[in-house]
Every structure is written in structure tokens, then in C-alpha cells.
mmCIF file of C-alpha atoms and ligand atoms in Angstrom:
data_model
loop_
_atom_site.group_PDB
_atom_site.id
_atom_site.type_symbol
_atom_site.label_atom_id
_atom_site.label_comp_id
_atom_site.label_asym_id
_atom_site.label_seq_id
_atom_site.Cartn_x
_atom_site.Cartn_y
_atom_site.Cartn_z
ATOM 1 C CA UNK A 1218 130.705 -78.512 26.876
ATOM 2 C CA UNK A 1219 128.535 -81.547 27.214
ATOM 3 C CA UNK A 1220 124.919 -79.972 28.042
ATOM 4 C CA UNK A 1221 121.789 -82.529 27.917
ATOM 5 C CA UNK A 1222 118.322 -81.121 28.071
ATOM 6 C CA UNK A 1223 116.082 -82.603 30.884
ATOM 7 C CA UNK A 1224 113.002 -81.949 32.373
ATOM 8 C CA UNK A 1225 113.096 -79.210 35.223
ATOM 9 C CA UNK A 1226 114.318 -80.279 38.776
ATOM 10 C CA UNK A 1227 113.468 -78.096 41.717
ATOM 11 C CA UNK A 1228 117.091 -78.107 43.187
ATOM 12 C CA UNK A 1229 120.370 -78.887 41.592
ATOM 13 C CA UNK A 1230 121.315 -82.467 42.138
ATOM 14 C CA UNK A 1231 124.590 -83.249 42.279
ATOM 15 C CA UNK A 1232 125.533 -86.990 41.370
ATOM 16 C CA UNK A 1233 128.640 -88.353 43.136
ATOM 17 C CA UNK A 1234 130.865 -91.577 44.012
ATOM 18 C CA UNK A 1235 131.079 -90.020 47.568
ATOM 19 C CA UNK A 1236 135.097 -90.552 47.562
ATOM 20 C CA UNK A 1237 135.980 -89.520 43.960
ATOM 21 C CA UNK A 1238 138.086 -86.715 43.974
ATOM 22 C CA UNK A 1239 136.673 -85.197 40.575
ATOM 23 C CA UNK A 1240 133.228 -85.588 42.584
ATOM 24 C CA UNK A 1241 135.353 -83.543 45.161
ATOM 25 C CA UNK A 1242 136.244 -80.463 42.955
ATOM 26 C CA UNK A 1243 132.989 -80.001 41.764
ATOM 27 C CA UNK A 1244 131.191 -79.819 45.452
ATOM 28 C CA UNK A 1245 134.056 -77.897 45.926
ATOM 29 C CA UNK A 1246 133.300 -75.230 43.660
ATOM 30 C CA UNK A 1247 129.473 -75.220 44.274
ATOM 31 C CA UNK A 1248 130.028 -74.758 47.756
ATOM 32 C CA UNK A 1249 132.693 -71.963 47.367
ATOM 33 C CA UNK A 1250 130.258 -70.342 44.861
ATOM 34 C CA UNK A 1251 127.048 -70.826 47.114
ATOM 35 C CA UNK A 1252 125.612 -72.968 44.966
ATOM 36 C CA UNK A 1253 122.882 -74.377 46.318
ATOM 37 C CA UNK A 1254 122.396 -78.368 45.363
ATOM 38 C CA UNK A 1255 121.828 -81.685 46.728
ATOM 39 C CA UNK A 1256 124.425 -84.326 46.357
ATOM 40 C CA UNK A 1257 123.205 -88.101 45.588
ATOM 41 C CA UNK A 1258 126.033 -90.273 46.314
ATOM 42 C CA UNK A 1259 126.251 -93.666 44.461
ATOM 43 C CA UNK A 1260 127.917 -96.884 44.823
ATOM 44 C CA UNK A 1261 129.975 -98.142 41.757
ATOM 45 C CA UNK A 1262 128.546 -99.228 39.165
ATOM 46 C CA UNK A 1263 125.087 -98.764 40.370
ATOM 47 C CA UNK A 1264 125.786 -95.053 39.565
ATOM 48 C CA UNK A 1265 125.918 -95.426 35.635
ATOM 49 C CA UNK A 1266 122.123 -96.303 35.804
ATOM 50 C CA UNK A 1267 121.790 -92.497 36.770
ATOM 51 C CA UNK A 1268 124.084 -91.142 34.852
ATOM 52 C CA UNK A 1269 123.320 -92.415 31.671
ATOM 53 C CA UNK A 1270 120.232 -91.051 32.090
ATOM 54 C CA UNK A 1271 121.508 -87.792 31.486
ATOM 55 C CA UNK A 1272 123.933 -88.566 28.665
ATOM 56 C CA UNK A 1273 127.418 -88.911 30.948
ATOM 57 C CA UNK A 1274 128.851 -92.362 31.806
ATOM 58 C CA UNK A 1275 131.110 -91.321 35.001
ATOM 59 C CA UNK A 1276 130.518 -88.851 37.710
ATOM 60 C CA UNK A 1277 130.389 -85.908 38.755
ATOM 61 C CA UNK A 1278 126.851 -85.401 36.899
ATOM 62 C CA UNK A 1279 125.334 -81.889 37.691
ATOM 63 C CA UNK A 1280 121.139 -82.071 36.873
ATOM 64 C CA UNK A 1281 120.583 -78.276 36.701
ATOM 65 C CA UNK A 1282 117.163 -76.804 35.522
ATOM 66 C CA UNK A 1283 119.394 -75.730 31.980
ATOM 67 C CA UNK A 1284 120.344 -79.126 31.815
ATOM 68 C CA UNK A 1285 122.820 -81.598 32.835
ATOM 69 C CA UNK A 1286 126.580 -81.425 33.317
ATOM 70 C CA UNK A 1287 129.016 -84.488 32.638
ATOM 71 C CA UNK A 1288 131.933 -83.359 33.710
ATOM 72 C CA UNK A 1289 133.714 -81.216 36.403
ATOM 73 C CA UNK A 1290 134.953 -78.469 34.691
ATOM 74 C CA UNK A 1291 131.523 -77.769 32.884
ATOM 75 C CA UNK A 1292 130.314 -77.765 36.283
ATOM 76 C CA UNK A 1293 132.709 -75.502 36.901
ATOM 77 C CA UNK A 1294 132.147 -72.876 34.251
ATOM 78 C CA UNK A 1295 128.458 -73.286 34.227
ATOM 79 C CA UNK A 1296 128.809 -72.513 38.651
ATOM 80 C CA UNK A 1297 131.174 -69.813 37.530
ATOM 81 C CA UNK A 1298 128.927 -68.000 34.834
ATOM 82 C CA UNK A 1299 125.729 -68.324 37.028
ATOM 83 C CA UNK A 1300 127.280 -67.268 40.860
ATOM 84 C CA UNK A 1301 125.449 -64.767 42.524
ATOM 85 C CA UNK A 1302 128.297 -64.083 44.916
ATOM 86 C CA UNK A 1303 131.667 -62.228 43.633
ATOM 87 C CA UNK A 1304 134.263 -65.656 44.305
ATOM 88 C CA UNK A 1305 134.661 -66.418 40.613
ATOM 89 C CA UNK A 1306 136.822 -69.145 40.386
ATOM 90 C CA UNK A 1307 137.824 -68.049 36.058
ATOM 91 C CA UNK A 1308 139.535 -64.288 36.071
ATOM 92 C CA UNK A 1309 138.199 -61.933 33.806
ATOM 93 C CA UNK A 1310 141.417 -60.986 32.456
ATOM 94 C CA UNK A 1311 141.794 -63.362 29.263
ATOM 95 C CA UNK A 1312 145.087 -63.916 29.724
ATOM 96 C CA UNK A 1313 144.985 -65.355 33.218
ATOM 97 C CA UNK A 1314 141.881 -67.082 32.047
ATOM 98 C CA UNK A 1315 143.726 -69.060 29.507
ATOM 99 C CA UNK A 1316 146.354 -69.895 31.670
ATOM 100 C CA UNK A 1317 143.888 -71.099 34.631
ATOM 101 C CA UNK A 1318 142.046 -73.305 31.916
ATOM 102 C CA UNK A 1319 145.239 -74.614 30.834
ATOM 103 C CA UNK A 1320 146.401 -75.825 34.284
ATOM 104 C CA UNK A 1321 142.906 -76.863 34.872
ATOM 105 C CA UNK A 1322 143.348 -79.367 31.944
ATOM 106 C CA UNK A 1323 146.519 -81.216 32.852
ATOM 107 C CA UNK A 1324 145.771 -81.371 36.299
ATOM 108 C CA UNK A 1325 142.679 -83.029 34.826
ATOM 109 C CA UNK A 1326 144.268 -85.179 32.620
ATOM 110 C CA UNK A 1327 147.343 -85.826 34.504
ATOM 111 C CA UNK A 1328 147.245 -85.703 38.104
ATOM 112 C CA UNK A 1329 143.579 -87.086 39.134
ATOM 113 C CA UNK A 1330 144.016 -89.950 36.562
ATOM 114 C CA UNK A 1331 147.599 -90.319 38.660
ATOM 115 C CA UNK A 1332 146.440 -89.724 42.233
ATOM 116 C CA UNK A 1333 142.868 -92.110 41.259
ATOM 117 C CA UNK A 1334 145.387 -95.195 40.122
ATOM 118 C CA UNK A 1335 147.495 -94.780 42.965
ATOM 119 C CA UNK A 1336 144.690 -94.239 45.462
ATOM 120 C CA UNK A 1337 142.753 -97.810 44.134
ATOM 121 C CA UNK A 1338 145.817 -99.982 44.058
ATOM 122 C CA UNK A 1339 146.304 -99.588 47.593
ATOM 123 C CA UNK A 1340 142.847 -99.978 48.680
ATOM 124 C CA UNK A 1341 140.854 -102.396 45.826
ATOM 125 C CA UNK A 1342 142.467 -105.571 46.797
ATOM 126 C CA UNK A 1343 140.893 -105.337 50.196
ATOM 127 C CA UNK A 1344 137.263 -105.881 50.679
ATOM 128 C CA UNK A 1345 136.886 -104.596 54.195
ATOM 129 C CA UNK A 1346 139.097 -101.352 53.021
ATOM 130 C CA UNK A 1347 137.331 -100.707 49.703
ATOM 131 C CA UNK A 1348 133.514 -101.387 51.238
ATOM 132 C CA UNK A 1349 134.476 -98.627 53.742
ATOM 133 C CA UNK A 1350 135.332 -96.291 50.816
ATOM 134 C CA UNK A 1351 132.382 -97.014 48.882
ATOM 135 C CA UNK A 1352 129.594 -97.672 51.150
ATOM 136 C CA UNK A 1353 129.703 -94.966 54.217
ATOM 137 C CA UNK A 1354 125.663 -94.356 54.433
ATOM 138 C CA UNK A 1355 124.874 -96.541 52.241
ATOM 139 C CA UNK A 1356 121.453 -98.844 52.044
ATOM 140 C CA UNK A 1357 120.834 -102.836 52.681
ATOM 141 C CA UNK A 1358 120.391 -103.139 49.407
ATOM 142 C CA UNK A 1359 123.638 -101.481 48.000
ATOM 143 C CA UNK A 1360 125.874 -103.244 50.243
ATOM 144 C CA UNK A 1361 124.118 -106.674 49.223
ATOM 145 C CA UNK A 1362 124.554 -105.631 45.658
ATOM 146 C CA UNK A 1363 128.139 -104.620 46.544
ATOM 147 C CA UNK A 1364 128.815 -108.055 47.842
ATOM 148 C CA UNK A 1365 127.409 -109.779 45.051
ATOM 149 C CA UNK A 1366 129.311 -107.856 42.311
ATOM 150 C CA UNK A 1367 133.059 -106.903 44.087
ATOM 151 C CA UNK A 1368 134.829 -109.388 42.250
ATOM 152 C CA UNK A 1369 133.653 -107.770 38.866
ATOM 153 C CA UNK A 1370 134.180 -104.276 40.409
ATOM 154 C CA UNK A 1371 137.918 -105.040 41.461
ATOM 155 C CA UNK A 1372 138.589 -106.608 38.334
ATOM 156 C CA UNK A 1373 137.142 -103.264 36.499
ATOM 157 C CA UNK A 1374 138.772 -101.062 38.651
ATOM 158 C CA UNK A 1375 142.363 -102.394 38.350
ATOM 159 C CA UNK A 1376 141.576 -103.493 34.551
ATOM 160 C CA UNK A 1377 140.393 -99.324 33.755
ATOM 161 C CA UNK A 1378 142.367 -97.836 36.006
ATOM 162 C CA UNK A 1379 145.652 -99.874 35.847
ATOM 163 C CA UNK A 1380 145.511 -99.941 39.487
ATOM 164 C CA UNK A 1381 148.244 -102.632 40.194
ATOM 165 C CA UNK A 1382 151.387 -102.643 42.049
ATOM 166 C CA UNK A 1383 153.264 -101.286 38.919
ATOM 167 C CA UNK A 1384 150.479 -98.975 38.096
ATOM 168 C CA UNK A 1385 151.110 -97.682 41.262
ATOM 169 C CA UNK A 1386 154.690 -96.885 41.099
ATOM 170 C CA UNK A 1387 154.164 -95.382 37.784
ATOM 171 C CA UNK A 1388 151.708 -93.062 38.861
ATOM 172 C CA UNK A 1389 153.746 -91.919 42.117
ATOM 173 C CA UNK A 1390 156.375 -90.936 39.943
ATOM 174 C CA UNK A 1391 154.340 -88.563 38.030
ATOM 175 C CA UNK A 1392 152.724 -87.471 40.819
ATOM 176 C CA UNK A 1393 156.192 -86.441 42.282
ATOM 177 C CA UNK A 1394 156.810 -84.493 38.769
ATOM 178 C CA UNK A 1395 153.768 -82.638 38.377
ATOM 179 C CA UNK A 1396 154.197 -81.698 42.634
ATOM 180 C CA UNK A 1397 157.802 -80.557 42.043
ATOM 181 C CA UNK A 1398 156.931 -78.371 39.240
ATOM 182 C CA UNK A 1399 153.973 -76.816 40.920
ATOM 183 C CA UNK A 1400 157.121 -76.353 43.866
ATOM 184 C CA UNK A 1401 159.032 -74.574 41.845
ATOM 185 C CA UNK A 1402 156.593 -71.970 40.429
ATOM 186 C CA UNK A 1403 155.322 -71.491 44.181
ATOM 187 C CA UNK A 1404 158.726 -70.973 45.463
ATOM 188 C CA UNK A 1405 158.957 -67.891 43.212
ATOM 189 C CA UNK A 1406 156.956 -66.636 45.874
ATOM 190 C CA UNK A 1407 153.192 -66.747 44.973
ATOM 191 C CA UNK A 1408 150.806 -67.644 46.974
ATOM 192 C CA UNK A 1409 148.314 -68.996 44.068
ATOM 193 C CA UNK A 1410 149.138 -70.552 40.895
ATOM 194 C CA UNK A 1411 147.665 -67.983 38.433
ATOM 195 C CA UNK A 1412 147.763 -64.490 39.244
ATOM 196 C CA UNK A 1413 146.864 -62.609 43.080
ATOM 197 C CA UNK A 1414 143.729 -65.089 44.052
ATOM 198 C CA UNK A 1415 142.293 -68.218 44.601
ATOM 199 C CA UNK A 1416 141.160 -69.584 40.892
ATOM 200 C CA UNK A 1417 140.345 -73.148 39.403
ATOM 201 C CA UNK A 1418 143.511 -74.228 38.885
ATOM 202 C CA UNK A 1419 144.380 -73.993 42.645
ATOM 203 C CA UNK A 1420 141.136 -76.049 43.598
ATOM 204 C CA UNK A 1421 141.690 -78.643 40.700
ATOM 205 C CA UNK A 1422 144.827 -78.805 41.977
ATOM 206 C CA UNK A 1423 144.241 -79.174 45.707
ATOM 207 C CA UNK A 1424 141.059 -81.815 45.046
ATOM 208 C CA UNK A 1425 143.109 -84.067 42.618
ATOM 209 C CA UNK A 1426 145.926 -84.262 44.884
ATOM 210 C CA UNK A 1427 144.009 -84.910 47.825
ATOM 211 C CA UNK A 1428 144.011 -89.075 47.349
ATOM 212 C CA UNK A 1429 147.860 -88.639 48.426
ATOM 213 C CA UNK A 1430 147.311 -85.674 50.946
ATOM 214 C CA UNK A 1431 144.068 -86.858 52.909
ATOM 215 C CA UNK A 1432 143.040 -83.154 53.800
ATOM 216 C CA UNK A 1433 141.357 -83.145 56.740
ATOM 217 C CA UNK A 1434 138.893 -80.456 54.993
ATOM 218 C CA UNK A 1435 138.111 -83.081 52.313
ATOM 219 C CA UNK A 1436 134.144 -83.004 51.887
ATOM 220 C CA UNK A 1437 133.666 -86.636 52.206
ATOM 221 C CA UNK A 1438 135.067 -88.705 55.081
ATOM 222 C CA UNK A 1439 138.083 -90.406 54.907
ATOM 223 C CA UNK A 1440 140.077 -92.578 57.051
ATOM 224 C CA UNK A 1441 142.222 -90.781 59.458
ATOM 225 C CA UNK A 1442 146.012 -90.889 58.913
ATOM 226 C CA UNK A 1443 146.577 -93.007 62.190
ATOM 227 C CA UNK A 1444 144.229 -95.903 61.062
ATOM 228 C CA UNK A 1445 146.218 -95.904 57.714
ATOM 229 C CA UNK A 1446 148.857 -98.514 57.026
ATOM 230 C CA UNK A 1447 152.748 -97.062 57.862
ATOM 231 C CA UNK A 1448 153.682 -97.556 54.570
ATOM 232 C CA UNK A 1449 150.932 -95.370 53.001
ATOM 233 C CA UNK A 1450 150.712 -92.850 55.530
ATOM 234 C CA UNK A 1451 154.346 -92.253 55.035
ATOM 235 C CA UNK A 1452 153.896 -91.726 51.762
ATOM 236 C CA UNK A 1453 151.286 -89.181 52.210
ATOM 237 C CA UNK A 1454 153.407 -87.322 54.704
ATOM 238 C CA UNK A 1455 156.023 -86.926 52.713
ATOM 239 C CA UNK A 1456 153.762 -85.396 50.094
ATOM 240 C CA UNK A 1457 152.553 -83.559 52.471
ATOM 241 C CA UNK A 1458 155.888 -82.069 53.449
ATOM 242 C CA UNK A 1459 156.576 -81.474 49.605
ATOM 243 C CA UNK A 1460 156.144 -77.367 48.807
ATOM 244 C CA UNK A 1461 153.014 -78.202 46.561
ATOM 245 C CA UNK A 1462 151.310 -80.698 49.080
ATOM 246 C CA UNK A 1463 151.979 -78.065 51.709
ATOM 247 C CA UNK A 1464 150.204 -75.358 49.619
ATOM 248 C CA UNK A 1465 147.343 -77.899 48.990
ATOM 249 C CA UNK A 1466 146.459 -78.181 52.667
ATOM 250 C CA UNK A 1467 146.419 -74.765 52.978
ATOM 251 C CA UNK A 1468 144.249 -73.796 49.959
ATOM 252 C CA UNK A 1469 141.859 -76.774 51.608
ATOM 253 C CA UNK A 1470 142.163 -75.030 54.928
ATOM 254 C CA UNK A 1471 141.756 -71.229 53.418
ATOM 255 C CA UNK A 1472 139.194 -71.934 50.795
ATOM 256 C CA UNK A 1473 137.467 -75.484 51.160
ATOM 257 C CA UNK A 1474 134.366 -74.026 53.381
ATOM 258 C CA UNK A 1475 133.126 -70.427 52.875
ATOM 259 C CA UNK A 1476 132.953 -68.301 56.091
ATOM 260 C CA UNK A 1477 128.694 -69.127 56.096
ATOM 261 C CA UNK A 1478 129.201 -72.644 55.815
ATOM 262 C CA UNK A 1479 132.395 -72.937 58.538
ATOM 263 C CA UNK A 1480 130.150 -71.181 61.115
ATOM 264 C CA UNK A 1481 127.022 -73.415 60.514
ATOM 265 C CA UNK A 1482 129.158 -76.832 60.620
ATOM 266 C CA UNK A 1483 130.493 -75.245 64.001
ATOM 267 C CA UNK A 1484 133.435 -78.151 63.113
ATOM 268 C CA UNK A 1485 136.165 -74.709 61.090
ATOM 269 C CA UNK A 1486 137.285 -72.085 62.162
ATOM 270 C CA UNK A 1487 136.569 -68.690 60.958
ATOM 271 C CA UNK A 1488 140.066 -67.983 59.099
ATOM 272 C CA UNK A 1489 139.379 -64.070 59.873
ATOM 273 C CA UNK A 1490 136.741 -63.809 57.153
ATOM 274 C CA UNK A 1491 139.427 -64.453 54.138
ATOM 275 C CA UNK A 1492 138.029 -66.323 51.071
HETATM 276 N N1 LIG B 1033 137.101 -85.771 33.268
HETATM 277 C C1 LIG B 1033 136.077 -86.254 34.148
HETATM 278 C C2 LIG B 1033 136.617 -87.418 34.940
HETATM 279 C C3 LIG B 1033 135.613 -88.004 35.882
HETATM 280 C C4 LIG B 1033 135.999 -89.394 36.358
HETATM 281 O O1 LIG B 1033 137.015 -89.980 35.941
HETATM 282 N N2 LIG B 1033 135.143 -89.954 37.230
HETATM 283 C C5 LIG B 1033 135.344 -91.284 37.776
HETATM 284 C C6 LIG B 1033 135.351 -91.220 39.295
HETATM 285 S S1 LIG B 1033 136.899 -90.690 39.908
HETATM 286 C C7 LIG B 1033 134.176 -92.173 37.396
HETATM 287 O O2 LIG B 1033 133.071 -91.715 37.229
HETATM 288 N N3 LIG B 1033 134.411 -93.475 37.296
HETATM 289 C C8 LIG B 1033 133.365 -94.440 37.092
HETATM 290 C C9 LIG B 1033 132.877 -94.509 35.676
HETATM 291 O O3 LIG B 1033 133.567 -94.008 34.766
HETATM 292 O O4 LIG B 1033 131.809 -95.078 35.472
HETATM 293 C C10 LIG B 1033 135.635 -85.097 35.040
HETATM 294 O O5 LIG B 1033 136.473 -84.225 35.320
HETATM 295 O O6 LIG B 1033 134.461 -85.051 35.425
#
């Protein structure tokens, strides 16, 4: 665990690329396990001045009063360990532990890197689309420095992420093999991936698929489904319709908000107080 000692900040801060999906899981899990923090979103690369401050290059960056966090599933364990509420996201069991760690991992390693390559090639090409991604509520100054530097961002972006047309069909295809073997365990009949309850390895799961699901729960706005090109929004409804994309959206719907939050953002539903 990657753990840099800073000096003392009065609330959690929570460093973010607003839209990035491993961003996502860890607001995720700080707002399931009433975390309190404040998220600073950031526009690429202006975010790597902050970060590096604390010893991380990407994001998510939790600055915690222990220290900081440089990557989601520290954030994670260290939310886990220090919850006050009962919704831990690791079982106690060992067993299950190991198993939710392990499916934590490749969705980590598999499926975000996946989902993020597929999710850029269809958007970095396109200023207008890719400003709307990045800069939502963002300052003057951002969007000038945006304009200034998208030509080295794009080429970044498809250069470190492969995000190109073959890129792209690469990465669907192993999107559609890690979603068919999630299917299959699920249609054994369980409701969550690792044991009776809702664990980390359902929310990394649900987060990093979310670029080809669009979740309406998502905790960062994105663009509706009927403002989305044909061609990707059919592809994202037939994910959608897949066994694992349909046990996504309902994790998001079930377990994105906790009952607190869903009342005070008067926007969800009270799903009859079930966490
Ligand atoms: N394994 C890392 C992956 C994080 C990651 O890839 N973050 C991307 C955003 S999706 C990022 O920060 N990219 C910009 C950069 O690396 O500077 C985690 O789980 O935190």
C-alpha cells in the first residue's frame, strides 16, 4: 500500500478527473462507507501538479490526516478498516476476503484499463465531445489551458491508452469476455459475486464497467443515452442487456447512494431501506 506522510488536513480531500471511472469506485466506496471528504476535481494534466505532491502520478489521490492514498483500492481498504458504520465492503471471513481481493485485482487490471481505452477512442478525437467530459464546472482558466494544450492531451491519451480505432475493438472484445464470465457465475443464481452481500468486487466491478453501461446512478454527470451517437449507444445497450451489465445497473441502483444520502439528494428513491 502506497501511504505518503503529509501534513494534517481538516477534511479528507479526495482528488479526481471528475469522469474517471477508478475516480468513480473510490467516491463510491467513501460514500457507501459514510466517509466524509471533499472531492477536488481536475482537468488532465493539470491534475499531476497535485498529485505528485503527494507521491502518486494518476488519480484517485485520497489526502487523509494518516496520509495520502494513490490508488483506489488503498482507498478502499484504508475506508474499509476506518468505517464507523457496519457496510464493510472486505468480509471478515478470509476466505471470501481473498477471493473479493482477487476479483478486485483483475477487474483492476483488466476491465477499467478495457472499458478506459474503449471509452477515449470514441470520444478523444472530438474536441467539443472530450471538453464536455473534462471540463463540466470547470474555471476560465482551465478551459484556456485546455485549449492551449488538447493537441498534446489527445496525442497522450491515444499514445498511453492505445485509444484508436483498433484499440477499441480490442478492448470490446475483452470486455465481452470478462462480462460473459461474470454471466455465467451470476446465472448460478447469486445475487453478488462473492458470497451473500454487496463486497468490493461487485462495486469494482459495477464502476469499471460503467464507461460501456452509462448508469444513470454514476456520481459524475454523463451524457444521456439519447444525445449519444446510434452506434455507441447501441453498443452500450447491448451491454446493458448482457446478464453482467444487467447486474451492474442494479448494484448501481441498490448500492450507489446510501439510504441518508438518497433522501437528502431528493433525486433516488428509497429502495425500502436495503444497503
Ligand atoms: N490502478 C489505479 C489506476 C488509476 C488510473 O488509471 N487513473 C487514470 C484515470 S482513469 C489517471 O489518473 N490517468 C492520468 C494519469 O495517469 O496521469 C487505481 O486503481 O487507482
Amino acid at each position: 500500500m502506497n501511504l505518503t506522510p503529509i501534513s494534517s488536513p481538516s477534511v479528507n480531500r479526495l482528488i479526481t478527473i471528475g469522469v474517471s471511472h477508478y475516480c468513480e469506485k473510490a467516491r463510491w466506496a467513501l460514500d457507501w462507507l459514510e466517509i466524509p471528504y471533499v472531492e477536488e476535481r481536475r482537468v488532465p494534466p493539470f491534475h499531476r501538479s497535485i498529485t505528485r505532491r503527494y507521491g502518486g502520478s494518476g488519480v484517485p489521490v485520497l489526502v487523509t490526516k494518516n496520509g495520502a492514498y494513490t490508488d483506489s483500492t488503498d482507498i478502499l481498504h484504508y475506508g474499509d478498516a476506518i468505517a464507523s458504520n457496519k457496510r464493510r465492503l472486505y468480509p471478515a471471513d478470509p476466505q471470501l476476503r481473498c477471493h473479493v481481493n482477487d476479483l478486485e485485482t483483475w477487474f483492476d487490471v483488466r476491465l477499467g484499463v478495457a472499458t478506459r481505452c474503449w471509452g477515449y477512442a470514441q470520444v478523444i478525437d472530438d474536441r467539443q465531445r472530450i471538453k464536455q467530459v473534462w471540463l463540466q464546472q470547470r474555471s476560465g482558466l482551465e478551459k484556456l489551458a485546455f485549449e492551449l494544450t488538447y493537441p498534446y492531451l489527445r496525442r497522450k491519451v491515444r499514445d498511453g491508452y492505445a485509444a484508436t480505432p483498433e484499440g477499441a475493438a480490442r478492448s470490446i472484445l475483452k470486455i465481452q469476455q470478462i462480462f460473459d464470465e461474470v454471466g455465467k457465475w451470476l446465472e448460478r443464481g447469486q445475487s453478488y459475486l462473492v458470497g451473500d452481500r454487496f463486497t468490493a468486487a461487485d462495486l469494482t466491478f459495477a464502476a469499471l464497467a460503467a464507461p460501456v453501461l452509462f448508469p444513470p446512478e454514476y456520481g459524475f454527470q454523463l451524457t444521456s443515452m439519447n444525445q449519444l451517437p446510434d452506434k455507441i449507444a447501441a453498443i452500450i445497450q447491448s451491454f446493458r442487456e448482457t446478464t453482467a451489465g444487467d447486474y451492474a445497473l442494479r448494484i448501481y441502483r441498490e448500492h450507489r447512494y446510501s439510504p441518508r444520502e438518497k433522501l437528502h439528494k431528493g433525486q433516488f428513491e428509497l429502495v425500502g431501506g436495503r444497503r
